[in-house]
PDB file of C-alpha atoms in Angstrom:
ATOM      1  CA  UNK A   1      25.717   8.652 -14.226  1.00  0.00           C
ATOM      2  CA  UNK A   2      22.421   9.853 -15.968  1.00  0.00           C
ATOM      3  CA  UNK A   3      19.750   7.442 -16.121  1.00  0.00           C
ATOM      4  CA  UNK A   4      16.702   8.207 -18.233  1.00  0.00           C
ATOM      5  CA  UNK A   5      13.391   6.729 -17.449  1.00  0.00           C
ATOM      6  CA  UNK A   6      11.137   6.024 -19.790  1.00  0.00           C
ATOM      7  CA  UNK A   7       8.329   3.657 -18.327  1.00  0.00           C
ATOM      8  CA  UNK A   8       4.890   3.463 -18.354  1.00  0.00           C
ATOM      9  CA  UNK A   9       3.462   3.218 -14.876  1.00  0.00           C
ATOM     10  CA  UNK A  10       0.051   4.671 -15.640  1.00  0.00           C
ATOM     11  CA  UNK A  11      -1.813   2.232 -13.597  1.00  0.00           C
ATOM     12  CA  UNK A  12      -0.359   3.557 -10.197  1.00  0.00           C
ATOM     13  CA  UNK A  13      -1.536   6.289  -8.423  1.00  0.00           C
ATOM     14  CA  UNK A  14       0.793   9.199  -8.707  1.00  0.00           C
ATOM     15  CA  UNK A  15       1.583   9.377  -5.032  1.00  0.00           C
ATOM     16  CA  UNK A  16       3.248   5.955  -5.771  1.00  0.00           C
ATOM     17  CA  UNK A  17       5.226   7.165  -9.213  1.00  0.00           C
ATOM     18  CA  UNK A  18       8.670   6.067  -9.061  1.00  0.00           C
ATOM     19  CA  UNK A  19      11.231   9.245  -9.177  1.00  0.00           C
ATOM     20  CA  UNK A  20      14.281   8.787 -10.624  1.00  0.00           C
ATOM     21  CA  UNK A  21      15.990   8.348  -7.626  1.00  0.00           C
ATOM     22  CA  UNK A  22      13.922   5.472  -6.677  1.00  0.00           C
ATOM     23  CA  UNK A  23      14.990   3.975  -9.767  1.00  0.00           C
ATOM     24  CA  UNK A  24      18.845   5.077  -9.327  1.00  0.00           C
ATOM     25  CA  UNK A  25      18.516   3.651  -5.840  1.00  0.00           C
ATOM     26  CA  UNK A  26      17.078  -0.387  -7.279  1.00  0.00           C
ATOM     27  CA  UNK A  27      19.977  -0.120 -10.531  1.00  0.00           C
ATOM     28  CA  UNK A  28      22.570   0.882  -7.990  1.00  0.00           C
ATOM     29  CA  UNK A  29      21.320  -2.294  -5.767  1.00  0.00           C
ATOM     30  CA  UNK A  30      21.239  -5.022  -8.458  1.00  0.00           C
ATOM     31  CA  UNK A  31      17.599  -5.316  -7.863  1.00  0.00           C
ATOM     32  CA  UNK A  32      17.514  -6.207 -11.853  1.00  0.00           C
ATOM     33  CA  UNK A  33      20.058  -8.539 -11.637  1.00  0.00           C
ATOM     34  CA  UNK A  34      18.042 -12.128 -11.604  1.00  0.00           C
ATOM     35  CA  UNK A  35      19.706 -15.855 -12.672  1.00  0.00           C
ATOM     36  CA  UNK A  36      20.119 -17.739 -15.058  1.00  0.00           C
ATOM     37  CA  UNK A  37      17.449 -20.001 -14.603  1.00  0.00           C
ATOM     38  CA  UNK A  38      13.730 -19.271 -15.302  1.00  0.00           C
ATOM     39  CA  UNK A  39      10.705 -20.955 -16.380  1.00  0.00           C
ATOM     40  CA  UNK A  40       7.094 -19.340 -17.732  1.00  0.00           C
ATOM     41  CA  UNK A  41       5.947 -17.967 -14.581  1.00  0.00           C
ATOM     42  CA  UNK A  42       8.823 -15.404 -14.603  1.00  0.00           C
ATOM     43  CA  UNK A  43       8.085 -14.243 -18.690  1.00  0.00           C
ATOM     44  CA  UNK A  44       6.150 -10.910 -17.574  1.00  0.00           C
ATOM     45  CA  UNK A  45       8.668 -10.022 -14.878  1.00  0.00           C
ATOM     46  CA  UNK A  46      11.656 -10.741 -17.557  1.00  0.00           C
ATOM     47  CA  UNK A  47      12.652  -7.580 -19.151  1.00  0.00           C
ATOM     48  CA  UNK A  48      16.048  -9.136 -21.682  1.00  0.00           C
ATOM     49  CA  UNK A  49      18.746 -12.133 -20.828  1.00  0.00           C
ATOM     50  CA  UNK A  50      22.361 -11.227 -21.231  1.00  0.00           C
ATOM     51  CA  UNK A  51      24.589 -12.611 -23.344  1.00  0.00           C
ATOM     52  CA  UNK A  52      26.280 -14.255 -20.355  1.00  0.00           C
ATOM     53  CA  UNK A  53      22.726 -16.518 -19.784  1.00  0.00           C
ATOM     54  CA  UNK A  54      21.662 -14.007 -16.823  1.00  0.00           C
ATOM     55  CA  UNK A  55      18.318 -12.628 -16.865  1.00  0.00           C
ATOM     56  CA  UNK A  56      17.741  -9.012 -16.555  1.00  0.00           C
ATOM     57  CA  UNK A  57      14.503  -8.135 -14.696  1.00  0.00           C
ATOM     58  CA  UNK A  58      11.963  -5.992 -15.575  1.00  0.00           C
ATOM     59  CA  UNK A  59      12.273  -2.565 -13.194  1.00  0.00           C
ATOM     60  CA  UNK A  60       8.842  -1.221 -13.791  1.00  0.00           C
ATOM     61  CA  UNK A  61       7.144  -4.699 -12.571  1.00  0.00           C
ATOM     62  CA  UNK A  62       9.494  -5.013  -9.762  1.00  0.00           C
ATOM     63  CA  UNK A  63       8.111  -1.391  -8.697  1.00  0.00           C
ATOM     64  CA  UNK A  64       4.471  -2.214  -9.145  1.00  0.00           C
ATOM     65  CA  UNK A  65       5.167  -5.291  -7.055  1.00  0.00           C
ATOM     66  CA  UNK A  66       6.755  -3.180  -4.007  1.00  0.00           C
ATOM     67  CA  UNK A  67       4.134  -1.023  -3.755  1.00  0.00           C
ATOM     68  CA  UNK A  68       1.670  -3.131  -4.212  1.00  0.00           C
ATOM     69  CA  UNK A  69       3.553  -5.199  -1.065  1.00  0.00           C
ATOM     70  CA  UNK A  70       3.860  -1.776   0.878  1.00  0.00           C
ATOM     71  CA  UNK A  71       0.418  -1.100   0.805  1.00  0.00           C
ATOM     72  CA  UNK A  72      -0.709  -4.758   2.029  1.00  0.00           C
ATOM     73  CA  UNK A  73       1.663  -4.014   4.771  1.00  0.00           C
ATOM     74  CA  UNK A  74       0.401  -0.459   5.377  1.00  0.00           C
ATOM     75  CA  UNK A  75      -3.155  -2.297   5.478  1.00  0.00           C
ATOM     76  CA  UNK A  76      -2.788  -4.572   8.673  1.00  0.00           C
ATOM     77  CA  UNK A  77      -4.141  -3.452  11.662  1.00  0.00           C
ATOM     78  CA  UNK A  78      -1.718  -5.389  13.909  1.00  0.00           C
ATOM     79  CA  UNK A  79       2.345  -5.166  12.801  1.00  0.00           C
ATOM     80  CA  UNK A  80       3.392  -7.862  15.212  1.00  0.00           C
ATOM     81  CA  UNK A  81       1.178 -10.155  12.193  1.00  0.00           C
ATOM     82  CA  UNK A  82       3.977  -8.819   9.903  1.00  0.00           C
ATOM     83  CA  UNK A  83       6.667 -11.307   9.101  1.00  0.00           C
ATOM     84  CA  UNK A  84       9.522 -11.291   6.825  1.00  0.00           C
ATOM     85  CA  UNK A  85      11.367 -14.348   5.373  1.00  0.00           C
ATOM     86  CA  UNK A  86      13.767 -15.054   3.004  1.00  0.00           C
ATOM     87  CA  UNK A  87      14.878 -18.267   1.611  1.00  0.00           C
ATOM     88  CA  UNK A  88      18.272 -16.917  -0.025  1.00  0.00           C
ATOM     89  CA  UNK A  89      21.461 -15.729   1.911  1.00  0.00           C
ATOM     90  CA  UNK A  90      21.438 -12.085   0.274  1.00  0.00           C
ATOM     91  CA  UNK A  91      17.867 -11.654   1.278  1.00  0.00           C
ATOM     92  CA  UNK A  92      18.527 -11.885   5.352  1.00  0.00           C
ATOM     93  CA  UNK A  93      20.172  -8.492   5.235  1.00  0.00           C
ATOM     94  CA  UNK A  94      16.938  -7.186   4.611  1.00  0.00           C
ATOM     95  CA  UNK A  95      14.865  -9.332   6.626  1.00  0.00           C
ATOM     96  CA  UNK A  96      17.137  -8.707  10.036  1.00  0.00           C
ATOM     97  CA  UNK A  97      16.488  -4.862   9.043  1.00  0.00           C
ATOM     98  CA  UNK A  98      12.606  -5.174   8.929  1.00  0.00           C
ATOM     99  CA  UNK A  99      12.502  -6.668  12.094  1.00  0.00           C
TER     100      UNK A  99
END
């Protein structure tokens, strides 16, 4: 599978450019994959819905957000002030891993 990226992320640093294989690594885990519910909040992180109702998220935002999340985390002085939550089943994986 070749996977061509083509996105813009000029307002990142290039230290935090994604490579291709950080993009491989989100398509491979369904990161895109959202619901099918929405409302306008979501607009600018909604790249296209398919035609089954489910909405397809936008990679390049999705990026921006993690780093943007990696560096508040890199940022505080104390990690034991570091929590992780999540509200969804799928999301505890990743949550028992952090801690």
């Amino acid at each position: 599978l070749t996977i061509t990226v083509n996105m813009s992320f000029s307002n990142l640093p290039a230290v935090l450019q994604p490579k291709e294989e950080d993009i491989q690594m989100m398509l491979s885990a369904n990161v895109h994959s959202g619901t099918k519910n929405s409302d306008d909040s979501m607009k600018e992180y909604i790249w296209r819905r398919r035609q089954d109702g489910i909405y397809i998220l936008n990679i390049g935002k999705t990026w921006e957000k993690l780093m943007l999340a990696a560096r508040v985390i890199v940022s505080i002085e104390n990690p034991a002030d570091v929590i992780a939550i999540s509200a969804r089943p799928y999301g505890m994986r990743a949550v028992l891993k952090f801690a």
